[in-house]
Structures are given as C-alpha cells and as structure tokens.
Amino acid sequence: MLLDLTITQLSQGLKAKKFSSEDIVKECYSNIERLNPSINAFITIIDKDVALKEAHNRDKDRGSDSSVLHGLPYVMKDSYNTQGIRTTAASNVLADYVPPYSSTVYQKLVDAGAILIGKTNMDAWGHGASSENTDFGPVKNPWDQSRVAGGSSGGNAAALAARMTVFAIGEDTGGSIRNPSAWSSTTGLKVSYGRVSRYGCIAYVSSFDTMGPMAKTVEDCAHILEIIAGIDQYDATSSPQPVPHYKDHLRDKLTDLTLGLPKECFGEGLDTEIKASIMEAASLYKKIGINIKEISIPLLEYGVPVYYLIGTSETSSNLARYDGIRFGQGRGEFTKETMRRIMLGTYALSAGYYDAYYKKAQQGRTLFIKEYTRALSECDAILMPVEPMVATKFGELINNPIQNMLADIYTCQTPVGVPSLALPCGFTKENLPIGMQIIGNMFAETLLLRLGYAYQNNTDWHTKKPNIGEHGK
Amino acid sequence: MNESKHEPIIGLEIHMELKTNSKMFCGCRADWFGQEPNTLTCPVCLGLPGALPVPNKKAVEWCVMLGLALGCEIPLFSKFDRKNYFYPDLPKGYQISQYDQPLAVNGWLEIKSPTKTTGDEDTSDGGEATTSTPPRWRDRKRIRIRRVHMEEDTGKLLHAEVDGQKCTLIDFNRSGVPLVEIVTEPDIRSSEEARIFLKKLHQIIRYIGISDADMEKGSMRLEPNISVRELKSAQNTSEVTRLPAGRQGRGSSDGEGIKEDLPNYKVEVKNINSFNFAKKAIDYEISRHIKLLNNNEIPPQETRGWDEKKGITYSQRSKEEAHDYRYFPEPDIPPIRWTESQISQLKSQIPELPDQKVHRFMAEFSLSEYDATILADIQETAKYFENALSITPGVSLGLSRGSRITPKTIANWIINKRADITKTTPEELVKLISQKSQVVQMDEKELEAIIKKVLSANPKAVSDYKSGKEQSLMFLLGQVIRETKGKANAEQVKQKLVQLLKYPGV
C-alpha cells in the first residue's frame, strides 16, 4: 500500500502522476476509520471531505519545484496551535479551545503544501511517558492493544505504526518523541534545543521543549527536518545555525567515527532482550566500519531529578495562564498527574526551598552539560537504549508516579539540549518493539541521520508493521 | 515637639512606560492610551497557549540609557526573570521582569535639598574639578539609585455594568507595554525631597526622550516606601545622607563600616499618579507612624493604597499576605550579554542632561543659576534659547562686539515671556529684540534730554539718591520710561540715568 512507501518514493510517485494525493489521503482515512476507534490515536480528525478537497487542490497545483512534502497527509501532536482547528494539549482545560493563530512549524508545513489530517492524542501538556494521562482516553499500542503506545507523543507513533499517516510532528521534552517511537517501532528525532522554532507549540518545559519529526524511516525524518528547522523571529531561543541539506548527506561515507556505549546504561534495570538488541546493533555498526567504545556517564542517574525539578518548576509557571478566566475550563480540570507536577514545581520554586531544589537542579544541569560534553569528546555519538523496558501494560506507569518518572532514565538528558535519534532495532520474543537512540553534540543532526540511515540500510526492523489485519491493497 | 524626635526614612519605586513603537515582547503598537479595548493585542501579549516573548531591543537600550543617565553601573550580564502571581490583568500568570541581575545598578541622582541641614554639606565629595562632572553645589544631596530594570505592563481591569449586571472587563491593550522600574535607596528624608527628586527624574526621562512620563495617562506611577526612625539626639539627623553615593550592592542599605540604623518596618503606598499626591501620601504616613510610635507601637509592615478623594491611605495587604513570587530565570529569553563598546555607544546617545546644561549656560553665557535653571527646565526651551543665540551676530562667538544683544537679554525675553516662543521663531525673536534695543540706540540724544528733564523736575528724588536711598533710582527710572513711552530699554535707561546722576554736567 502507498502508506508503506517513504516520503521520497511518495513524492516521486506524485510528481510522476503514478498516484495522487487523493489516493494517499483516502488510504489514511480508510485506516483511521477502521483502526482509530480502538487505537484512539486522534483527538481531532480533520473532516475527510476537507482533507480530500485539499488533496485535490494539491494534485492540481503540483509543480516540478513543489516541496517534497507537497500533497502528503500528516498528523500533529495536539500541542501545536493550528489556526481554526481545535487544539487541546489533551486536557479538558482546553477541551473547546480553537486557536486564532498557528505555530511556526504548522505554518511551514502549510506553506510546503502538506495536508493536515488530524491532531493526535498525547499525555496532557506533555506530562507522561505513556499517553495515559489524557482526557481523551489512552492511546493503544498497535503492536499489542493491551499496552500503551508510549508518550507523550503516543498518538503520533500509533498513527504511524498503524499506517494512518505518512508522517507526524511530535515534541520531545524528556523523551516524548523517542519513547513512543521505541515502543511502537517507528523513527523519531529529538532535535537540538533551538533547532526548530517552539513558537505556537504549547509549552511544557520551555528550556527543554524541542519540536521534531516522527516517521517510518530516518530518511523521512531528514526530509521533514529540513523543512521545519531554522531560526524564527517569534522564538528568541531559536538558533541562527544554518539548516543543512540533511537528506543530501545521508549517504556520506562513515569513516573514522566512534560510537560510545555508556556502561551505566547497560547495568541493572535494563531488560535483557533490549540489551541484546542494542549490542547486536553495536556489532552491526562495527561491521560497517564504525569504532565501538565503552564510555562512562557517571552522572546518568541524576538526570531524572534534574529533569523533574526544573521541568515541574517551569511547567508550574507555564500552566499558570489556564486560570479559568479565558479558556473556558477551570484548574480543577487538570488531571492528577498534572496537578502533582504543578505542586512539585511550585514547591521547588518557593521561598526557602528554591536554593535546595530549583537552584541545585540548575547546578546539576550545568554538571550534566559538562558530563555530556566530555563524553561526546571521547566519541562522535552515543548509542544507548531508549527505554529500560518494553511498552508497559495500561495502568503500570500512570498508577505509579515514581516508576513513571524513572522510565525516563535514558531520555532525560534533555537539560543538555543535545539531539538524539530514536529508531527501531528489534523485537522481543513477544513481538514487542525495541528502540535504540543515538545521541550527538549540539546541532549534530546530520551525523545522527547518517548513522541512522546506514543502520536502516542494513536492517529491516523499520519496515515491520503490526499485524492488525490486512488493510488497503 | 514630635518632629524633632523623629526622622522619616523614604525610598521610592517608580514605574514608567517607555514610548517605543511596539510592545516589550511582541510587535503590537505600544501607544495604548485612549484606544478601543483589546484592539492592540496578539497571541503574545494575550498570553495565548504556545506564544513566546521576543524582547524589544530599543526598550532594553533605552532602559540602559536611563541607567547611565542616573550614574548607574551597567553589568555586562543581565537576564529576565518570571515573577509568578495571579491577577486577572496578568494573562500569563506571571510577569516578565528582572530579579537579581537588573540592567542597571548603583546609581545616584543629585537634587537641590529643600532644607539645609548640617549634614547636607557633607554630601559633597569636595574638589571634583573635572570638566565632565559639574561641581557639586553645597545645598545638593545625592539620592542613591539601587537599580533600574525592565519589565512589562499588565492589562487593565474595568469595573462596569453590562446588561444590568455588575462585572469586570479586561482590556489587554496595555498588556506587554515596556515598563521601566527605578528603585532608590531609602535616602529621602522628607516629602518635599521626594517631590523634588521625582520632578528631577521626570525631567531627565523627558530629556532622554524615552517616555512621555505623563502622570495623567498613568505612564509614570509612584510607590513611596515610608518608615519613621526615632532619634536619640538631634545630631543623628543625617547619618544616611553622609553615605558615599552608589557604593552599595543591591538589596542592602548597609554600607561597609558605616552604621545605619533603619527602622525594622516599612510601609509601601501603591500606584500614586501625581507628585503632589506622593507628597501628601508621604506626609499622611509620616504623621500616622509618629502617632503610633508615640504610643509605643511599631506601625505594621504592609502595603497601602492612596485615596485621593479623602487624602488618606488605607491598608491593602499585610506582611503575612505578601506574595511569594517564585522568581526564576525566564527560559523563553536568552540572557543579555553586553560588550563595553555597546555600553559606551549607548552612553554617547544620551543628550546633555539638565544639570550639565545649567552649568554650561552659566559658564558659557554668564547666566545666573536661576536663569540657567529656568531655561534648562524644558529641553525645547533650552534649544530655542541656543538657536536664538546662534543667529545673533557676535554672541555665538562669546563677544558682544557690534551688538547690544547679550545672552542675558535673550534669556530675559524667553524667561519673562516677552515673546511667545511657541509662535515666534528664534529668527523672529532676535529681530524683535534688536528692533527694541535699536530704539534706544538711535535716540541716545533724545533719551538724554528726557532724563535731564526728569531729573530737574524731581530734585528731591535726586538728592535722596545722592544721600544713599537706592529706591529713588527706581522711581526716577519709572518716570523716564514713562516719558519715553516704553520705547527705551530699561537696562539702557538705567545705565544712562546713573551716569547722569553721577556726572550731571556731561
């Protein structure tokens, strides 16, 4: 079916008129109609006729110089403001909120001619790693519907795995792109802080939030990133670093490169099957000429407290605007998990506790940055698991707040700001997806995508899809 | 008497809206006053989900310029912070402000002290003889500036009745307008000193041209902090004023090695919108505190409001109810890092300030301090004066050769409003003055005849004058001017008159 094709293949096919945007959009809706009632990947599905009409228009206005994303249907995490289209951040607080403006990323995709078909389910405000902390019902994992899809961008990963969309736009604060990618066997890129404008994406932790692509392949991610990245006059924290032509570098030779494996990531607590898969990936890299080296990140375990102290502090302030005056619903509509984070953050910032918590965490953050800088001076990129365990059963994380936080152990290096690419690297005996991540220096997205591309050229994990009944043609 | 035993300790916080074209963190127009509600808004100043602030460069630069004009140090590193609190006019639930690293710190502003106390003389550092720093007058006093920082204004609540129901409406036009906060050290000792300080600050702000500082439009708002100290002996009066200016760090009034005994309470009066109200509120508070202190009570630390109709203050919020603002660095805005050259570049953009101008007018044009101060009071007047001078032959070179128009003459015409300078160009003024003075010049003989006639008609006045009665001269002068039908220049007449009184035979 068309939705198994890559963005490059789809774009070429459209330009060669082998098929139309309408064909692709129809396939998406057929899968959405069939599978979403159980998967629950969406909070808002764009009216099919509206999407088809847009596809029809794209088919008419397509030219040889049209963007590679022109006429391709996609979905967005419901944290992105989309003018005239309801945007909830998965919270009842914004249940009926229709924004009067668009986020920069959405606007760039509109300009490229991509077709938004839905706003996806997530943990409310980004608060979670399982897409259970949502007022719109949990997202089910297409690989095993008794399990979560990961979070917070869980709707995206589920929609990709179930072939309801060509690509997705996620947001990663402490693993929110990488965790669902790993648990749903899709590919996702957490970009360097400042690489993509945050303007218009509802803030969770302003100093960690990053906007990034989620797709079926590394190559797809390269295409998307090239379009959404870049400095934005509406985001003072967006970087002036020029945007490389990522996809043109995917085939660059990988010579004299070293991947570091932090020994702290492979000790107790890591699922043995996941460990085996990562090791297998390391040997594959070795086979294609990349040096593998054991490194050490002794501060790794401090990532969770640093992340959760700064994160809750900032989110307690970021959510203050939902005061019940202007957005319809009051603060009583926040979920328990969100209230917990608001209270933790308020506490950490309070007079008498600031020095012991918030300030200490910021000092920890500085050490963490130094630690990663040192680690990344000993190697070109770091290879490690995304999660210590496979997708959990419903209730396992949401009912255990501490476990919920600890699940972020490998992904909460976001206080450092460095980029990380998550991609599928195997399955357990129970056929549950396993993901790995490759972390690089600030703005090393090109290198990460090259490494990921080489891996996917030598494996086929990323082509596997869940067995949820044959569909399409 | 109570006054002899108590000394007021006053500090000021001043909020001032900048007149930049756009708001502090978005592109909306900043001139909100009088506009239809909620027409100057966008996602950023409405605090909509996902919107981000981008600081206004001009506003930040202007804030630094004001800091420099107030003699502040400009730290090379500064940042914005979030001040978290709930109020319906604050759309984000926090105000973007500056907490521990403001744009400008440790400055001072010199004022003419209204009462000469023994201590005031010590505020002069002595022989400052550099050309850039004007000499310090002996009746001057330095009020130290603790900090000058940048923040954003809030929206405005309107309590109204809609469809017969009482309600509160919110207008966000003002939300996000650039606001500068100036905080003094508690160096002010009377309500009159406070008034003089505020007027001077207002003048400097207008000079730099960064704000209308229009009290009626609320673009300048005043918050005095008042406490009263009981004095053990009269000699203690001015302990604080003797502190070296601008040597203290932020948040501390205790200079190193200098003992300063501040009361352990203070009362803040909020949002006063006129200098006179500030003076009245301070006076009201001082006498209220003294009454309490005389009853052996310490006035409670609190925030009070000013009721301008009743002329009283009233309690708004006690110390216990004070907010914990949970300040933390604003993560949406990268910190500010200046280079020395950027700061000196901003310094060079500051125009000549009132004090410098007064000194120059006195030195360059031999004007009295009084005249120079009046001319320099409003920048436009000073500019007008200098324009008129520049086109007066000879004067611009500092020579009166070939012209009888002196800088003093021009100054007098402007000060005494002999011509309306809003309607008369400097060229027209100079022409007018020279016409007037030429009348006297051309008719010297005639003037002499008139004077002689007046002198012989008033022998008593003449002999009174000769016996030392100066008033007689003024009487004779009046007579002569009347005879010339007002055409003669009084100064000219006076000179000629004195000459003829001394040497009547000439």
Coordinates of C-alpha atoms in Angstrom, one line a residue, chain B:
Chain B
M1 CA 7.7 68.6 69.5
N2 CA 7.4 65.2 67.8
E3 CA 9.2 66.4 64.6
S4 CA 12.4 66.9 66.5
K5 CA 12.4 63.4 67.8
H6 CA 11.5 61.6 64.5
E7 CA 13.1 61.3 61.2
P8 CA 11.3 60.0 58.1
I9 CA 13.1 57.4 56.0
I10 CA 11.8 57.3 52.5
G11 CA 12.6 55.3 49.4
L12 CA 10.8 55.4 46.1
E13 CA 9.9 52.9 43.4
I14 CA 8.9 54.5 40.1
H15 CA 7.3 52.7 37.2
M16 CA 7.5 54.3 33.8
E17 CA 6.2 53.2 30.4
L18 CA 8.6 53.6 27.5
K19 CA 7.3 55.2 24.4
T20 CA 8.7 52.6 22.0
N21 CA 6.7 52.0 18.8
S22 CA 6.0 48.4 19.7
K23 CA 5.4 46.5 23.0
M24 CA 8.1 44.8 25.1
F25 CA 7.8 41.3 23.8
C26 CA 5.7 41.5 20.6
G27 CA 5.0 43.7 17.6
C28 CA 1.8 45.3 18.8
R29 CA 1.7 49.0 19.0
A30 CA 2.6 50.3 22.4
D31 CA 0.5 53.6 22.4
W32 CA -2.4 52.0 24.2
F33 CA -3.9 55.1 25.8
G34 CA -7.4 56.0 24.5
Q35 CA -7.5 53.1 22.1
E36 CA -10.6 50.9 21.8
P37 CA -10.2 48.0 24.2
N38 CA -8.4 44.8 23.0
T39 CA -7.6 46.2 19.6
L40 CA -3.8 46.3 20.2
T41 CA -3.3 42.6 21.1
C42 CA -1.8 39.4 19.7
P43 CA -1.1 35.9 20.9
V44 CA 2.0 37.0 22.8
C45 CA 0.5 39.9 24.9
L46 CA -2.7 37.9 25.4
G47 CA -0.6 35.1 26.8
L48 CA -2.3 32.6 24.5
P49 CA -1.1 28.9 24.7
G50 CA 2.2 28.5 22.9
A51 CA 3.0 32.1 22.3
L52 CA 6.6 33.3 23.1
P53 CA 8.1 36.6 24.1
V54 CA 10.9 38.2 22.0
P55 CA 12.4 41.2 23.7
N56 CA 12.3 44.7 22.2
K57 CA 15.8 45.8 21.6
K58 CA 15.0 49.5 21.7
A59 CA 13.3 49.2 25.1
V60 CA 16.3 47.4 26.6
E61 CA 18.7 50.0 25.2
W62 CA 16.6 52.9 26.5
C63 CA 16.5 51.3 29.9
V64 CA 20.3 51.1 29.9
M65 CA 20.5 54.8 28.7
L66 CA 18.3 55.8 31.7
G67 CA 20.5 53.8 34.0
L68 CA 23.6 55.5 32.6
A69 CA 21.9 59.0 32.9
L70 CA 21.4 58.1 36.6
G71 CA 25.0 57.3 37.1
C72 CA 24.4 53.5 37.3
E73 CA 26.8 50.7 36.6
I74 CA 25.7 48.5 33.7
P75 CA 26.6 44.9 34.4
L76 CA 27.8 43.1 31.3
F77 CA 25.4 40.2 32.1
S78 CA 21.7 40.6 32.7
K79 CA 18.7 38.4 32.3
F80 CA 14.9 38.4 32.5
D81 CA 13.0 36.5 35.2
R82 CA 9.5 35.4 35.8
K83 CA 7.5 36.9 38.6
N84 CA 4.7 34.5 39.3
Y85 CA 1.4 35.7 40.7
F86 CA -2.3 35.5 39.9
Y87 CA -4.3 38.6 38.9
P88 CA -6.9 38.8 36.1
D89 CA -5.0 41.5 34.3
L90 CA -1.9 39.3 34.1
P91 CA -2.6 37.0 31.2
K92 CA 0.3 34.6 31.5
G93 CA 0.0 34.2 35.3
Y94 CA 3.5 35.7 35.6
Q95 CA 5.1 39.0 34.7
I96 CA 8.3 39.0 32.8
S97 CA 10.6 41.2 34.9
Q98 CA 14.1 41.3 36.3
Y99 CA 15.1 39.9 39.7
D100 CA 18.6 39.6 40.8
Q101 CA 20.5 40.8 37.7
P102 CA 18.9 44.0 36.5
L103 CA 20.1 46.1 33.6
A104 CA 21.5 48.9 35.8
V105 CA 22.6 49.2 39.4
N106 CA 24.2 51.5 41.9
G107 CA 23.5 55.0 40.6
W108 CA 22.5 58.3 42.1
L109 CA 20.6 61.5 41.3
E110 CA 21.5 64.8 42.8
I111 CA 18.8 67.1 44.0
K112 CA 18.6 70.5 45.5
S113 CA 17.8 69.9 49.1
P114 CA 14.8 71.9 50.3
T115 CA 16.0 72.3 53.9
K116 CA 19.6 73.0 54.7
T117 CA 20.6 70.6 57.4
T118 CA 24.1 70.4 58.9
G119 CA 24.7 67.1 57.3
D120 CA 23.9 68.0 53.8
E121 CA 27.2 69.8 53.3
D122 CA 29.0 66.5 53.8
T123 CA 27.3 65.1 50.7
S124 CA 29.8 67.0 48.6
D125 CA 32.8 64.9 47.8
G126 CA 34.8 68.1 47.7
G127 CA 37.0 69.2 44.9
E128 CA 35.6 67.5 41.9
A129 CA 37.2 69.6 39.2
T130 CA 36.9 67.6 36.1
T131 CA 35.2 69.2 33.1
S132 CA 32.8 66.4 32.5
T133 CA 31.5 66.3 36.1
P134 CA 29.9 69.6 37.1
P135 CA 31.0 70.9 40.5
R136 CA 28.7 69.9 43.4
W137 CA 26.7 72.7 44.9
R138 CA 26.7 72.8 48.7
D139 CA 23.0 72.6 49.0
R140 CA 22.8 69.5 47.0
K141 CA 22.1 66.0 48.1
R142 CA 22.6 62.7 46.3
I143 CA 19.8 60.1 46.4
R144 CA 21.2 56.8 45.6
I145 CA 19.6 54.6 42.9
R146 CA 19.6 51.0 43.8
R147 CA 18.5 49.6 40.4
V148 CA 16.8 50.3 37.1
H149 CA 15.2 47.3 35.5
M150 CA 13.0 46.3 32.6
E151 CA 9.6 44.6 32.7
E152 CA 6.2 44.6 31.1
D153 CA 3.0 46.3 32.0
T154 CA -0.2 44.4 32.8
G155 CA -3.7 44.7 31.2
K156 CA -6.3 47.0 32.7
L157 CA -9.4 46.0 34.6
L158 CA -12.6 48.0 34.0
H159 CA -15.4 47.5 36.6
A160 CA -18.6 48.1 34.6
E161 CA -22.2 47.2 34.3
V162 CA -23.2 45.1 31.3
D163 CA -26.8 44.3 30.7
G164 CA -27.7 45.3 34.2
Q165 CA -25.1 43.0 35.7
K166 CA -22.0 44.2 37.6
C167 CA -18.9 42.8 36.1
T168 CA -15.2 43.3 35.5
L169 CA -13.9 43.6 32.0
I170 CA -10.3 43.2 30.9
D171 CA -8.6 45.4 28.4
F172 CA -5.3 43.9 27.2
N173 CA -4.1 46.9 25.1
R174 CA -1.7 47.9 27.9
S175 CA -0.5 44.3 28.4
G176 CA 3.1 44.0 27.5
V177 CA 3.9 47.7 27.2
P178 CA 7.5 48.2 28.1
L179 CA 7.8 49.3 31.7
V180 CA 11.0 50.5 33.5
E181 CA 11.2 50.3 37.2
I182 CA 13.5 52.6 39.1
V183 CA 14.2 51.9 42.8
T184 CA 16.0 54.3 45.1
E185 CA 17.8 53.6 48.3
P186 CA 16.0 54.9 51.4
D187 CA 17.9 58.2 51.3
I188 CA 15.0 60.6 51.2
R189 CA 14.2 62.4 54.4
S190 CA 11.0 64.5 53.7
S191 CA 8.0 64.5 51.4
E192 CA 9.4 67.7 49.7
E193 CA 12.7 66.0 49.0
A194 CA 10.7 63.1 47.4
R195 CA 8.7 65.6 45.3
I196 CA 11.9 67.4 44.1
F197 CA 13.5 64.0 43.3
L198 CA 10.5 62.9 41.3
K199 CA 10.4 66.2 39.4
K200 CA 14.1 65.9 38.6
L201 CA 13.8 62.3 37.5
H202 CA 10.8 63.2 35.4
Q203 CA 12.8 65.9 33.7
I204 CA 15.7 63.6 32.9
I205 CA 13.3 61.0 31.4
R206 CA 11.8 63.7 29.2
Y207 CA 15.3 64.9 28.2
I208 CA 16.4 61.4 27.1
G209 CA 13.1 61.2 25.2
I210 CA 12.3 57.6 26.2
S211 CA 8.9 58.2 27.8
D212 CA 6.1 60.7 27.9
A213 CA 6.1 60.2 31.6
D214 CA 2.6 61.5 31.6
M215 CA 1.2 61.1 35.0
E216 CA -2.4 61.6 33.9
K217 CA -2.2 58.8 31.4
G218 CA -0.6 56.6 34.0
S219 CA 2.7 56.3 32.1
M220 CA 4.5 57.2 35.3
R221 CA 3.4 55.6 38.6
L222 CA 4.9 56.2 42.0
E223 CA 5.3 54.0 45.1
P224 CA 6.9 55.5 48.1
N225 CA 8.2 53.3 50.9
I226 CA 8.0 55.1 54.2
S227 CA 9.1 54.4 57.8
V228 CA 10.0 56.7 60.6
R229 CA 13.0 56.5 62.8
E230 CA 13.1 57.7 66.4
L231 CA 16.1 59.9 67.0
K232 CA 18.1 59.7 70.2
S233 CA 19.7 63.0 69.6
A234 CA 19.4 65.7 67.1
Q235 CA 22.9 65.2 65.8
N236 CA 21.9 61.9 64.2
T237 CA 19.7 63.5 61.6
S238 CA 21.6 62.9 58.5
E239 CA 23.6 59.8 59.1
V240 CA 22.3 58.2 55.9
T241 CA 22.9 61.2 53.7
R242 CA 26.5 61.1 54.6
L243 CA 27.0 57.7 52.9
P244 CA 29.1 57.8 49.9
A245 CA 26.8 57.6 46.9
G246 CA 26.3 54.4 45.0
R247 CA 28.7 52.2 46.8
Q248 CA 26.2 49.6 48.0
G249 CA 25.2 46.4 46.4
R250 CA 21.6 45.6 45.6
G251 CA 19.2 44.9 48.4
S252 CA 21.4 46.2 51.1
S253 CA 21.4 49.7 52.6
D254 CA 24.2 48.9 54.9
G255 CA 27.4 50.4 53.7
E256 CA 30.6 48.8 54.8
G257 CA 31.9 50.2 58.0
I258 CA 29.1 52.7 58.1
K259 CA 26.5 52.1 60.7
E260 CA 23.0 52.8 59.5
D261 CA 20.1 52.3 61.7
L262 CA 17.0 51.8 59.6
P263 CA 13.6 51.0 61.2
N264 CA 12.7 47.4 61.1
Y265 CA 9.4 48.0 59.3
K266 CA 8.3 49.9 56.2
V267 CA 5.0 50.8 54.6
E268 CA 4.6 50.8 50.8
V269 CA 2.0 53.1 49.3
K270 CA 1.0 51.8 45.8
N271 CA 0.2 53.4 42.5
I272 CA 0.2 57.1 43.1
N273 CA -0.2 59.1 39.9
S274 CA 0.9 62.6 40.8
F275 CA 3.9 64.2 42.5
N276 CA 1.6 66.2 44.8
F277 CA -0.3 63.0 45.8
A278 CA 3.0 61.3 46.5
K279 CA 3.9 64.2 48.8
K280 CA 0.6 64.1 50.5
A281 CA 0.6 60.4 51.0
I282 CA 4.1 60.5 52.5
D283 CA 3.1 63.3 54.9
Y284 CA 0.0 61.3 55.8
E285 CA 2.0 58.3 56.5
I286 CA 4.7 60.1 58.5
S287 CA 2.2 61.6 60.9
R288 CA 0.4 58.3 61.2
H289 CA 3.6 56.5 62.0
I290 CA 4.7 59.1 64.5
K291 CA 1.3 58.8 66.3
L292 CA 1.8 55.1 66.6
L293 CA 5.4 55.3 67.7
N294 CA 4.4 57.8 70.3
N295 CA 2.0 55.2 71.6
N296 CA 4.9 52.8 71.7
E297 CA 3.5 50.9 68.8
I298 CA 5.5 49.9 65.7
P299 CA 3.5 50.5 62.6
P300 CA 2.8 47.2 60.9
Q301 CA 4.7 46.4 57.7
E302 CA 2.1 46.5 54.9
T303 CA 1.1 47.7 51.5
R304 CA -1.4 50.6 51.5
G305 CA -3.4 52.3 48.9
W306 CA -3.9 56.1 48.4
D307 CA -7.4 57.5 48.4
E308 CA -7.1 60.8 46.6
K309 CA -10.6 62.0 47.4
K310 CA -10.2 61.6 51.1
G311 CA -6.5 62.4 51.1
I312 CA -5.7 59.3 53.2
T313 CA -4.0 55.9 52.8
Y314 CA -5.7 52.7 53.6
S315 CA -4.4 49.2 54.3
Q316 CA -4.4 46.8 51.4
R317 CA -2.2 43.8 52.2
S318 CA -0.3 42.9 55.4
K319 CA 3.2 41.3 55.5
E320 CA 1.6 37.9 56.2
E321 CA -0.4 38.2 53.0
A322 CA 2.7 39.2 50.9
H323 CA 3.2 37.1 47.7
D324 CA 5.9 34.6 47.2
Y325 CA 6.6 35.5 43.6
R326 CA 8.7 32.3 43.0
Y327 CA 11.1 34.2 40.7
F328 CA 13.1 32.1 38.3
P329 CA 15.0 32.9 35.2
E330 CA 12.7 33.4 32.1
P331 CA 13.5 30.3 30.0
D332 CA 12.0 31.8 26.8
I333 CA 14.5 34.7 26.6
P334 CA 18.3 34.1 26.4
P335 CA 20.3 36.3 28.8
I336 CA 21.7 39.6 27.7
R337 CA 25.5 39.9 27.3
W338 CA 26.9 43.4 26.6
T339 CA 30.2 44.4 25.3
E340 CA 31.9 47.5 26.7
S341 CA 31.7 49.2 23.3
Q342 CA 27.9 48.7 23.2
I343 CA 27.6 50.4 26.5
S344 CA 29.7 53.3 25.5
Q345 CA 27.8 53.6 22.3
L346 CA 24.6 53.9 24.3
K347 CA 26.3 56.4 26.6
S348 CA 27.1 58.6 23.6
Q349 CA 23.4 58.7 22.6
I350 CA 22.4 60.4 25.9
P351 CA 21.8 64.1 25.3
E352 CA 23.2 66.8 27.5
L353 CA 21.2 66.4 30.8
P354 CA 19.7 69.3 32.7
D355 CA 22.4 69.8 35.3
Q356 CA 25.2 69.8 32.7
K357 CA 23.2 72.3 30.7
V358 CA 22.7 74.6 33.6
H359 CA 26.4 74.5 34.3
R360 CA 27.3 75.2 30.7
F361 CA 24.8 78.1 30.4
M362 CA 26.3 79.6 33.5
A363 CA 29.9 79.1 32.4
E364 CA 29.5 79.9 28.7
F365 CA 26.9 82.6 28.7
S366 CA 27.4 84.1 32.2
L367 CA 23.8 83.5 33.1
S368 CA 22.8 83.3 36.7
E369 CA 22.0 79.9 38.2
Y370 CA 18.3 81.0 38.4
D371 CA 18.1 81.9 34.7
A372 CA 20.1 78.9 33.5
T373 CA 17.8 76.6 35.5
I374 CA 14.7 78.0 34.1
L375 CA 16.0 77.8 30.5
A376 CA 17.2 74.2 31.0
D377 CA 14.0 73.1 32.7
I378 CA 12.4 72.1 29.4
Q379 CA 14.6 70.8 26.7
E380 CA 12.8 72.7 24.0
T381 CA 13.2 76.0 25.7
A382 CA 16.9 75.4 26.1
K383 CA 17.2 74.5 22.5
Y384 CA 15.2 77.6 21.5
F385 CA 17.5 79.8 23.6
E386 CA 20.6 78.3 22.0
N387 CA 19.1 78.6 18.5
A388 CA 18.4 82.3 19.1
L389 CA 21.9 82.8 20.4
S390 CA 23.4 81.1 17.4
I391 CA 21.9 83.5 15.0
T392 CA 22.6 86.6 17.0
P393 CA 25.6 88.4 15.5
G394 CA 28.6 88.2 17.7
V395 CA 27.1 86.4 20.6
S396 CA 27.8 83.0 19.3
L397 CA 31.5 83.8 19.4
G398 CA 31.1 84.9 23.0
L399 CA 31.7 88.6 22.0
S400 CA 29.2 91.3 22.2
R401 CA 31.1 93.3 19.6
G402 CA 28.8 95.4 17.4
S403 CA 25.7 94.1 19.1
R404 CA 23.9 95.1 22.2
I405 CA 22.1 91.8 22.4
T406 CA 23.6 89.7 25.2
P407 CA 22.8 86.1 26.1
K408 CA 21.2 87.6 29.2
T409 CA 18.9 89.7 27.0
I410 CA 17.7 86.7 25.1
A411 CA 17.3 84.7 28.3
N412 CA 15.2 87.5 29.8
W413 CA 13.0 87.7 26.8
I414 CA 12.3 84.0 27.0
I415 CA 12.0 83.8 30.8
N416 CA 9.8 86.8 31.1
K417 CA 7.7 85.5 28.2
R418 CA 8.0 88.8 26.3
A419 CA 7.5 86.8 23.3
D420 CA 5.6 83.6 22.9
I421 CA 8.3 81.1 21.9
T422 CA 5.7 78.6 20.6
K423 CA 4.7 81.1 18.0
T424 CA 7.8 83.0 17.4
T425 CA 10.8 81.5 15.5
P426 CA 14.2 82.2 17.0
E427 CA 15.0 84.4 14.0
E428 CA 11.9 86.5 14.7
L429 CA 12.8 86.8 18.3
V430 CA 16.2 88.1 17.6
K431 CA 14.8 90.6 15.1
L432 CA 12.3 91.7 17.7
I433 CA 14.9 92.2 20.4
S434 CA 17.2 94.1 18.1
Q435 CA 14.4 96.4 17.0
K436 CA 13.6 97.1 20.6
S437 CA 17.2 97.8 21.5
Q438 CA 17.8 99.9 18.4
V439 CA 15.1 102.3 19.6
V440 CA 17.3 103.3 22.4
Q441 CA 20.5 103.3 20.4
M442 CA 19.2 105.7 17.7
D443 CA 17.7 108.2 20.1
E444 CA 20.5 108.5 22.6
K445 CA 20.4 112.3 22.5
E446 CA 16.7 112.3 22.9
L447 CA 16.9 109.9 25.8
E448 CA 19.5 112.1 27.5
A449 CA 17.2 115.1 27.0
I450 CA 14.3 113.2 28.6
I451 CA 16.4 112.1 31.6
K452 CA 17.7 115.6 32.2
K453 CA 14.1 116.9 32.1
V454 CA 13.0 114.2 34.6
L455 CA 16.0 114.9 36.9
S456 CA 15.3 118.7 37.0
A457 CA 11.6 118.0 37.7
N458 CA 12.4 115.7 40.7
P459 CA 15.1 117.4 42.7
K460 CA 14.1 115.6 45.9
A461 CA 14.5 112.2 44.4
V462 CA 17.8 113.2 43.1
S463 CA 19.1 114.4 46.4
D464 CA 17.6 111.3 48.1
Y465 CA 19.5 109.1 45.7
K466 CA 22.7 111.0 46.4
S467 CA 22.2 110.6 50.1
G468 CA 22.1 106.9 49.5
K469 CA 18.4 106.0 49.0
E470 CA 18.6 103.4 46.3
Q471 CA 14.8 103.3 45.9
S472 CA 14.9 106.8 44.4
L473 CA 16.7 105.4 41.4
M474 CA 13.8 103.1 40.7
F475 CA 11.4 106.0 41.0
L476 CA 13.4 108.1 38.6
L477 CA 13.7 105.1 36.2
G478 CA 10.0 104.7 36.2
Q479 CA 9.5 108.4 35.3
V480 CA 12.0 108.2 32.4
I481 CA 10.5 105.1 31.0
R482 CA 7.0 106.7 31.2
E483 CA 8.4 109.8 29.3
T484 CA 9.9 107.5 26.6
K485 CA 6.5 105.9 26.3
G486 CA 8.0 102.5 27.0
K487 CA 10.2 102.6 23.9
A488 CA 13.5 102.6 25.8
N489 CA 15.3 99.5 27.1
A490 CA 15.2 99.6 30.9
E491 CA 18.8 98.5 31.2
Q492 CA 20.0 101.2 28.8
V493 CA 17.9 103.8 30.6
K494 CA 19.3 102.7 33.9
Q495 CA 22.9 103.0 32.8
K496 CA 22.4 106.5 31.3
L497 CA 20.5 107.6 34.4
V498 CA 23.2 106.5 36.8
Q499 CA 25.8 108.2 34.6
L500 CA 23.9 111.5 34.5
L501 CA 23.2 111.3 38.3
K502 CA 26.9 110.9 38.9
Y503 CA 28.1 113.4 36.3
P504 CA 25.2 115.8 35.8
G505 CA 27.4 118.2 33.9
V506 CA 28.2 115.9 31.0

